[in-house]
PDB file of C-alpha atoms in Angstrom:
ATOM      1  CA  UNK N1442      89.183 102.822  76.865  1.00 35.00           C
ATOM      2  CA  UNK N1443      88.801  99.135  76.495  1.00 36.00           C
ATOM      3  CA  UNK N1444      90.784  97.346  79.086  1.00 35.00           C
ATOM      4  CA  UNK N1445      92.697 100.532  80.051  1.00 45.00           C
ATOM      5  CA  UNK N1446      91.777 102.103  83.315  1.00 45.00           C
ATOM      6  CA  UNK N1447      91.863 105.715  84.378  1.00 47.00           C
ATOM      7  CA  UNK N1448      94.523 104.594  87.028  1.00 54.00           C
ATOM      8  CA  UNK N1449      96.734 103.453  84.277  1.00 53.00           C
ATOM      9  CA  UNK N1450     100.215 105.145  84.654  1.00 59.00           C
ATOM     10  CA  UNK N1451     100.547 106.104  81.077  1.00 59.00           C
ATOM     11  CA  UNK N1452      97.369 105.851  79.050  1.00 60.00           C
ATOM     12  CA  UNK N1453      97.748 104.497  75.557  1.00 49.00           C
ATOM     13  CA  UNK N1454      94.403 105.845  74.267  1.00 60.00           C
ATOM     14  CA  UNK N1455      94.413 109.109  72.223  1.00 66.00           C
ATOM     15  CA  UNK N1456      94.710 112.190  74.417  1.00 76.00           C
ATOM     16  CA  UNK N1457      91.897 114.012  72.730  1.00 87.00           C
ATOM     17  CA  UNK N1458      91.966 117.231  74.688  1.00 94.00           C
ATOM     18  CA  UNK N1459      88.669 118.893  75.323  1.00 95.00           C
ATOM     19  CA  UNK N1460      87.518 121.956  77.154  1.00 97.00           C
ATOM     20  CA  UNK N1461      84.699 121.991  79.714  1.00 98.00           C
ATOM     21  CA  UNK N1462      83.088 124.454  81.971  1.00 98.00           C
ATOM     22  CA  UNK N1463      82.700 123.742  85.668  1.00 98.00           C
ATOM     23  CA  UNK N1464      81.912 125.663  88.879  1.00 98.00           C
ATOM     24  CA  UNK N1465      84.543 125.150  91.480  1.00 98.00           C
ATOM     25  CA  UNK N1466      85.008 127.177  94.787  1.00 98.00           C
ATOM     26  CA  UNK N1467      82.018 129.371  93.639  1.00 97.00           C
ATOM     27  CA  UNK N1468      83.759 130.276  90.277  1.00 98.00           C
ATOM     28  CA  UNK N1469      82.674 129.474  86.710  1.00 98.00           C
ATOM     29  CA  UNK N1470      85.810 128.051  84.998  1.00 98.00           C
ATOM     30  CA  UNK N1471      86.889 126.833  81.739  1.00 98.00           C
ATOM     31  CA  UNK N1472      89.140 123.786  82.192  1.00 98.00           C
ATOM     32  CA  UNK N1473      90.937 121.262  79.993  1.00 98.00           C
ATOM     33  CA  UNK N1474      90.424 117.493  80.190  1.00 97.00           C
ATOM     34  CA  UNK N1475      91.280 114.579  78.092  1.00 96.00           C
ATOM     35  CA  UNK N1476      90.548 110.909  77.283  1.00 92.00           C
ATOM     36  CA  UNK N1477      92.291 108.351  79.419  1.00 91.00           C
ATOM     37  CA  UNK N1478      91.469 110.040  82.691  1.00 94.00           C
ATOM     38  CA  UNK N1479      88.570 109.702  85.168  1.00 94.00           C
ATOM     39  CA  UNK N1480      85.340 111.532  84.293  1.00 96.00           C
ATOM     40  CA  UNK N1481      86.785 113.724  81.344  1.00 96.00           C
ATOM     41  CA  UNK N1482      83.458 115.333  80.420  1.00 96.00           C
ATOM     42  CA  UNK N1483      82.411 116.842  83.744  1.00 97.00           C
ATOM     43  CA  UNK N1484      82.925 116.965  87.458  1.00 98.00           C
ATOM     44  CA  UNK N1485      81.666 113.455  88.559  1.00 98.00           C
ATOM     45  CA  UNK N1486      78.861 113.029  90.934  1.00 98.00           C
ATOM     46  CA  UNK N1487      81.008 111.738  93.807  1.00 98.00           C
ATOM     47  CA  UNK N1488      83.405 114.649  93.665  1.00 98.00           C
ATOM     48  CA  UNK N1489      80.398 117.031  93.544  1.00 98.00           C
ATOM     49  CA  UNK N1490      79.066 115.517  96.687  1.00 98.00           C
ATOM     50  CA  UNK N1491      82.433 115.711  98.468  1.00 98.00           C
ATOM     51  CA  UNK N1492      82.942 119.387  97.468  1.00 98.00           C
ATOM     52  CA  UNK N1493      79.353 120.239  98.632  1.00 98.00           C
ATOM     53  CA  UNK N1494      79.695 118.490 102.063  1.00 98.00           C
ATOM     54  CA  UNK N1495      83.112 119.581 103.368  1.00 98.00           C
ATOM     55  CA  UNK N1496      84.011 122.584 105.266  1.00 97.00           C
ATOM     56  CA  UNK N1497      86.288 125.291 103.925  1.00 97.00           C
ATOM     57  CA  UNK N1498      89.899 124.112 104.085  1.00 98.00           C
ATOM     58  CA  UNK N1499      92.428 125.662 106.485  1.00 98.00           C
ATOM     59  CA  UNK N1500      93.949 128.895 105.425  1.00 98.00           C
ATOM     60  CA  UNK N1501      97.465 127.527 104.963  1.00 98.00           C
ATOM     61  CA  UNK N1502      99.596 124.393 105.109  1.00 98.00           C
ATOM     62  CA  UNK N1503     100.007 121.456 103.021  1.00 98.00           C
ATOM     63  CA  UNK N1504      96.892 119.757 101.575  1.00 99.00           C
ATOM     64  CA  UNK N1505      96.545 116.464  99.809  1.00 99.00           C
ATOM     65  CA  UNK N1506      94.216 115.535  96.906  1.00 98.00           C
ATOM     66  CA  UNK N1507      94.749 111.677  96.626  1.00 98.00           C
ATOM     67  CA  UNK N1508      93.748 110.297  93.226  1.00 97.00           C
ATOM     68  CA  UNK N1509      93.447 113.873  91.749  1.00 98.00           C
ATOM     69  CA  UNK N1510      92.361 113.021  88.222  1.00 97.00           C
ATOM     70  CA  UNK N1511      92.397 116.208  86.057  1.00 98.00           C
ATOM     71  CA  UNK N1512      92.090 118.266  89.240  1.00 98.00           C
ATOM     72  CA  UNK N1513      88.667 119.459  90.326  1.00 98.00           C
ATOM     73  CA  UNK N1514      89.382 118.928  94.049  1.00 98.00           C
ATOM     74  CA  UNK N1515      92.950 120.295  93.815  1.00 98.00           C
ATOM     75  CA  UNK N1516      91.740 123.417  91.993  1.00 98.00           C
ATOM     76  CA  UNK N1517      88.896 124.004  94.455  1.00 98.00           C
ATOM     77  CA  UNK N1518      91.383 123.788  97.433  1.00 98.00           C
ATOM     78  CA  UNK N1519      93.926 126.086  95.731  1.00 98.00           C
ATOM     79  CA  UNK N1520      91.301 128.648  94.940  1.00 98.00           C
ATOM     80  CA  UNK N1521      89.902 128.540  98.441  1.00 98.00           C
ATOM     81  CA  UNK N1522      93.238 128.678 100.239  1.00 98.00           C
ATOM     82  CA  UNK N1523      95.775 130.573  98.141  1.00 98.00           C
ATOM     83  CA  UNK N1524      98.335 130.500 100.896  1.00 98.00           C
ATOM     84  CA  UNK N1525      98.265 126.743 101.231  1.00 98.00           C
ATOM     85  CA  UNK N1526     100.229 124.236  99.042  1.00 98.00           C
ATOM     86  CA  UNK N1527      98.098 121.629  97.321  1.00 99.00           C
ATOM     87  CA  UNK N1528      99.689 118.236  96.503  1.00 99.00           C
ATOM     88  CA  UNK N1529      97.703 116.714  93.630  1.00 98.00           C
ATOM     89  CA  UNK N1530      98.703 113.040  93.525  1.00 98.00           C
ATOM     90  CA  UNK N1531      97.946 110.452  91.014  1.00 97.00           C
ATOM     91  CA  UNK N1532      99.570 107.552  89.147  1.00 96.00           C
ATOM     92  CA  UNK N1533      98.186 108.726  85.857  1.00 95.00           C
ATOM     93  CA  UNK N1534     100.704 110.920  84.135  1.00 95.00           C
ATOM     94  CA  UNK N1535      98.121 112.351  81.690  1.00 96.00           C
ATOM     95  CA  UNK N1536      96.006 113.325  84.647  1.00 96.00           C
ATOM     96  CA  UNK N1537      98.925 115.093  86.319  1.00 98.00           C
ATOM     97  CA  UNK N1538      99.746 116.994  83.042  1.00 97.00           C
ATOM     98  CA  UNK N1539      96.092 118.174  82.985  1.00 98.00           C
ATOM     99  CA  UNK N1540      96.303 119.450  86.616  1.00 98.00           C
ATOM    100  CA  UNK N1541      99.383 121.385  85.694  1.00 98.00           C
ATOM    101  CA  UNK N1542      97.722 122.883  82.673  1.00 98.00           C
ATOM    102  CA  UNK N1543      94.568 123.889  84.543  1.00 98.00           C
ATOM    103  CA  UNK N1544      96.542 125.414  87.473  1.00 98.00           C
ATOM    104  CA  UNK N1545      98.806 127.332  85.150  1.00 98.00           C
ATOM    105  CA  UNK N1546      95.779 128.623  83.120  1.00 98.00           C
ATOM    106  CA  UNK N1547      94.107 129.918  86.382  1.00 98.00           C
ATOM    107  CA  UNK N1548      97.277 131.407  87.690  1.00 98.00           C
ATOM    108  CA  UNK N1549      97.486 128.905  90.609  1.00 98.00           C
ATOM    109  CA  UNK N1550     101.106 128.640  91.688  1.00 98.00           C
ATOM    110  CA  UNK N1551     100.179 126.695  94.863  1.00 98.00           C
ATOM    111  CA  UNK N1552      99.453 123.331  93.185  1.00 98.00           C
ATOM    112  CA  UNK N1553     102.114 120.520  92.956  1.00 98.00           C
ATOM    113  CA  UNK N1554     100.939 117.768  90.602  1.00 98.00           C
ATOM    114  CA  UNK N1555     103.129 114.755  91.277  1.00 98.00           C
ATOM    115  CA  UNK N1556     103.521 110.958  91.459  1.00 98.00           C
ATOM    116  CA  UNK N1557     102.976 109.523  94.893  1.00 97.00           C
ATOM    117  CA  UNK N1558     106.743 108.747  95.248  1.00 98.00           C
ATOM    118  CA  UNK N1559     107.489 112.455  94.618  1.00 98.00           C
ATOM    119  CA  UNK N1560     105.799 113.779  97.699  1.00 98.00           C
ATOM    120  CA  UNK N1561     108.475 114.484 100.345  1.00 98.00           C
ATOM    121  CA  UNK N1562     108.468 111.878 103.067  1.00 97.00           C
ATOM    122  CA  UNK N1563     108.478 114.392 105.913  1.00 97.00           C
ATOM    123  CA  UNK N1564     105.331 116.290 104.910  1.00 98.00           C
ATOM    124  CA  UNK N1565     102.184 116.302 106.981  1.00 98.00           C
ATOM    125  CA  UNK N1566      98.761 117.439 105.786  1.00 98.00           C
ATOM    126  CA  UNK N1567      96.311 119.866 107.275  1.00 98.00           C
ATOM    127  CA  UNK N1568      93.672 118.187 105.296  1.00 98.00           C
ATOM    128  CA  UNK N1569      93.190 115.265 102.872  1.00 98.00           C
ATOM    129  CA  UNK N1570      90.226 115.430 100.334  1.00 98.00           C
ATOM    130  CA  UNK N1571      89.804 112.466  98.131  1.00 98.00           C
ATOM    131  CA  UNK N1572      87.463 110.618  95.653  1.00 98.00           C
ATOM    132  CA  UNK N1573      89.606 107.559  95.921  1.00 96.00           C
ATOM    133  CA  UNK N1574      89.995 104.987  93.032  1.00 93.00           C
ATOM    134  CA  UNK N1575      87.775 102.261  94.516  1.00 93.00           C
ATOM    135  CA  UNK N1576      88.228 100.085  91.341  1.00 88.00           C
ATOM    136  CA  UNK N1577      91.911  99.544  91.968  1.00 92.00           C
ATOM    137  CA  UNK N1578      90.677  96.755  94.472  1.00 92.00           C
ATOM    138  CA  UNK N1579      90.376  96.461  98.163  1.00 94.00           C
ATOM    139  CA  UNK N1580      93.958  95.498  98.994  1.00 96.00           C
ATOM    140  CA  UNK N1581      95.421  98.373  96.873  1.00 96.00           C
ATOM    141  CA  UNK N1582      92.929 100.866  98.312  1.00 97.00           C
ATOM    142  CA  UNK N1583      93.571  99.845 101.904  1.00 98.00           C
ATOM    143  CA  UNK N1584      97.410 100.027 101.437  1.00 98.00           C
ATOM    144  CA  UNK N1585      96.904 103.555  99.897  1.00 97.00           C
ATOM    145  CA  UNK N1586      94.835 104.788 102.854  1.00 98.00           C
ATOM    146  CA  UNK N1587      97.095 103.126 105.395  1.00 98.00           C
ATOM    147  CA  UNK N1588     100.078 105.032 103.873  1.00 98.00           C
ATOM    148  CA  UNK N1589      98.461 108.514 103.717  1.00 98.00           C
ATOM    149  CA  UNK N1590      96.034 108.897 106.478  1.00 98.00           C
ATOM    150  CA  UNK N1591      98.762 108.697 109.185  1.00 98.00           C
ATOM    151  CA  UNK N1592     100.352 111.700 107.512  1.00 98.00           C
ATOM    152  CA  UNK N1593      97.567 113.950 108.647  1.00 98.00           C
ATOM    153  CA  UNK N1594      98.662 116.646 111.093  1.00 98.00           C
ATOM    154  CA  UNK N1595      97.210 116.425 114.650  1.00 97.00           C
ATOM    155  CA  UNK N1596      93.661 117.677 114.915  1.00 97.00           C
ATOM    156  CA  UNK N1597      93.232 117.420 111.085  1.00 98.00           C
ATOM    157  CA  UNK N1598      90.702 115.707 108.979  1.00 98.00           C
ATOM    158  CA  UNK N1599      90.657 113.453 105.840  1.00 98.00           C
ATOM    159  CA  UNK N1600      87.497 113.522 103.762  1.00 98.00           C
ATOM    160  CA  UNK N1601      86.775 110.609 101.465  1.00 98.00           C
ATOM    161  CA  UNK N1602      83.726 110.155  99.204  1.00 98.00           C
ATOM    162  CA  UNK N1603      82.632 106.630  98.266  1.00 98.00           C
ATOM    163  CA  UNK N1604      79.669 105.334  96.403  1.00 97.00           C
ATOM    164  CA  UNK N1605      77.274 103.307  98.729  1.00 96.00           C
ATOM    165  CA  UNK N1606      76.951 100.515  96.237  1.00 96.00           C
ATOM    166  CA  UNK N1607      80.757 100.209  95.807  1.00 96.00           C
ATOM    167  CA  UNK N1608      81.276  99.478  99.514  1.00 96.00           C
ATOM    168  CA  UNK N1609      81.232 102.786 101.483  1.00 97.00           C
ATOM    169  CA  UNK N1610      79.770 101.165 104.573  1.00 97.00           C
ATOM    170  CA  UNK N1611      82.323  98.320 104.677  1.00 97.00           C
ATOM    171  CA  UNK N1612      85.122 100.886 104.079  1.00 98.00           C
ATOM    172  CA  UNK N1613      83.837 102.884 107.032  1.00 98.00           C
ATOM    173  CA  UNK N1614      83.992  99.805 109.268  1.00 98.00           C
ATOM    174  CA  UNK N1615      87.452  99.002 107.982  1.00 98.00           C
ATOM    175  CA  UNK N1616      88.686 102.541 108.686  1.00 98.00           C
ATOM    176  CA  UNK N1617      87.142 102.523 112.187  1.00 98.00           C
ATOM    177  CA  UNK N1618      88.924  99.257 112.947  1.00 98.00           C
ATOM    178  CA  UNK N1619      92.283 100.118 111.349  1.00 98.00           C
ATOM    179  CA  UNK N1620      92.498 103.620 112.689  1.00 98.00           C
ATOM    180  CA  UNK N1621      91.013 102.830 116.159  1.00 97.00           C
ATOM    181  CA  UNK N1622      93.915 104.322 118.132  1.00 96.00           C
ATOM    182  CA  UNK N1623      94.284 108.117 117.968  1.00 97.00           C
ATOM    183  CA  UNK N1624      91.633 108.679 115.313  1.00 98.00           C
ATOM    184  CA  UNK N1625      87.915 109.154 115.011  1.00 98.00           C
ATOM    185  CA  UNK N1626      85.865 107.916 111.937  1.00 98.00           C
ATOM    186  CA  UNK N1627      82.327 108.990 111.035  1.00 98.00           C
ATOM    187  CA  UNK N1628      80.008 109.217 108.087  1.00 98.00           C
ATOM    188  CA  UNK N1629      79.806 113.041 107.632  1.00 98.00           C
ATOM    189  CA  UNK N1630      77.209 113.238 104.907  1.00 98.00           C
ATOM    190  CA  UNK N1631      75.203 111.377 102.312  1.00 97.00           C
ATOM    191  CA  UNK N1632      73.933 112.318  98.902  1.00 97.00           C
ATOM    192  CA  UNK N1633      73.162 110.977  95.429  1.00 97.00           C
ATOM    193  CA  UNK N1634      74.077 107.486  96.500  1.00 97.00           C
ATOM    194  CA  UNK N1635      77.460 108.537  98.025  1.00 98.00           C
ATOM    195  CA  UNK N1636      78.871 108.711 101.522  1.00 98.00           C
ATOM    196  CA  UNK N1637      81.308 111.212 102.691  1.00 98.00           C
ATOM    197  CA  UNK N1638      83.540 109.652 105.361  1.00 98.00           C
ATOM    198  CA  UNK N1639      85.618 111.736 107.803  1.00 98.00           C
ATOM    199  CA  UNK N1640      88.707 110.583 109.514  1.00 98.00           C
ATOM    200  CA  UNK N1641      90.094 112.841 112.196  1.00 98.00           C
ATOM    201  CA  UNK N1642      93.653 112.497 113.652  1.00 98.00           C
ATOM    202  CA  UNK N1643      93.253 113.459 117.325  1.00 96.00           C
ATOM    203  CA  UNK N1644      95.829 115.538 119.107  1.00 88.00           C
ATOM    204  CA  UNK N1645      96.769 115.380 122.789  1.00 82.00           C
ATOM    205  CA  UNK N1646      94.420 115.834 124.605  1.00 75.00           C
ATOM    206  CA  UNK N1647      92.057 114.058 121.996  1.00 72.00           C
ATOM    207  CA  UNK N1648      89.942 116.426 119.982  1.00 66.00           C
ATOM    208  CA  UNK N1649      86.236 115.792 119.724  1.00 64.00           C
ATOM    209  CA  UNK N1650      84.400 114.759 116.580  1.00 62.00           C
ATOM    210  CA  UNK N1651      81.364 117.007 116.107  1.00 56.00           C
ATOM    211  CA  UNK N1652      78.294 115.238 114.739  1.00 54.00           C
ATOM    212  CA  UNK N1653      77.875 116.604 111.097  1.00 49.00           C
ATOM    213  CA  UNK N1654      75.803 113.859 109.570  1.00 44.00           C
ATOM    214  CA  UNK N1655      73.336 115.320 106.989  1.00 43.00           C
TER     215      UNK N1655
END
């Protein structure tokens, strides 16, 4: 991709559609990916760690996959909770097109693949699941999380996977400091050099964070 990044809005590299097989939500699936998006040849290690170390999503409500890429998290959520609405959000138009193709091929009508600005302002989310684009830079990443985490519903969780050598521990400290009032932050799991960070938005009275470190 040269100087082009997977978080480019409109990748200029050839699309080069390809088909891969992946197991998501316990199902062996054939999916379409392409050049110019993140991890086009397989479900990346971080996403695999996230999917293996998060609880089943709620039965319904609005879910957010932040930085969805070609859609492994969104598809997993949509399959697990067919009565929920999954908002697959990315700035990469090619990635969003791939999510739509994959959802349609699987008969999933509960996936909305959209740009960030196309998510209705009044939506709250029962869960956020994300392998966030760390390489956009610290300021951009922090701004993204400050925008979306407050949109969790009360007593709901955001789950974020970050590679340890790309700053997962410093991000955990930043999250704990930034969301000190009304939230709980913990490292929920570790695996393959990644950390899964959990951010809970407490209700009133405050909900308890259960120790789920593995």
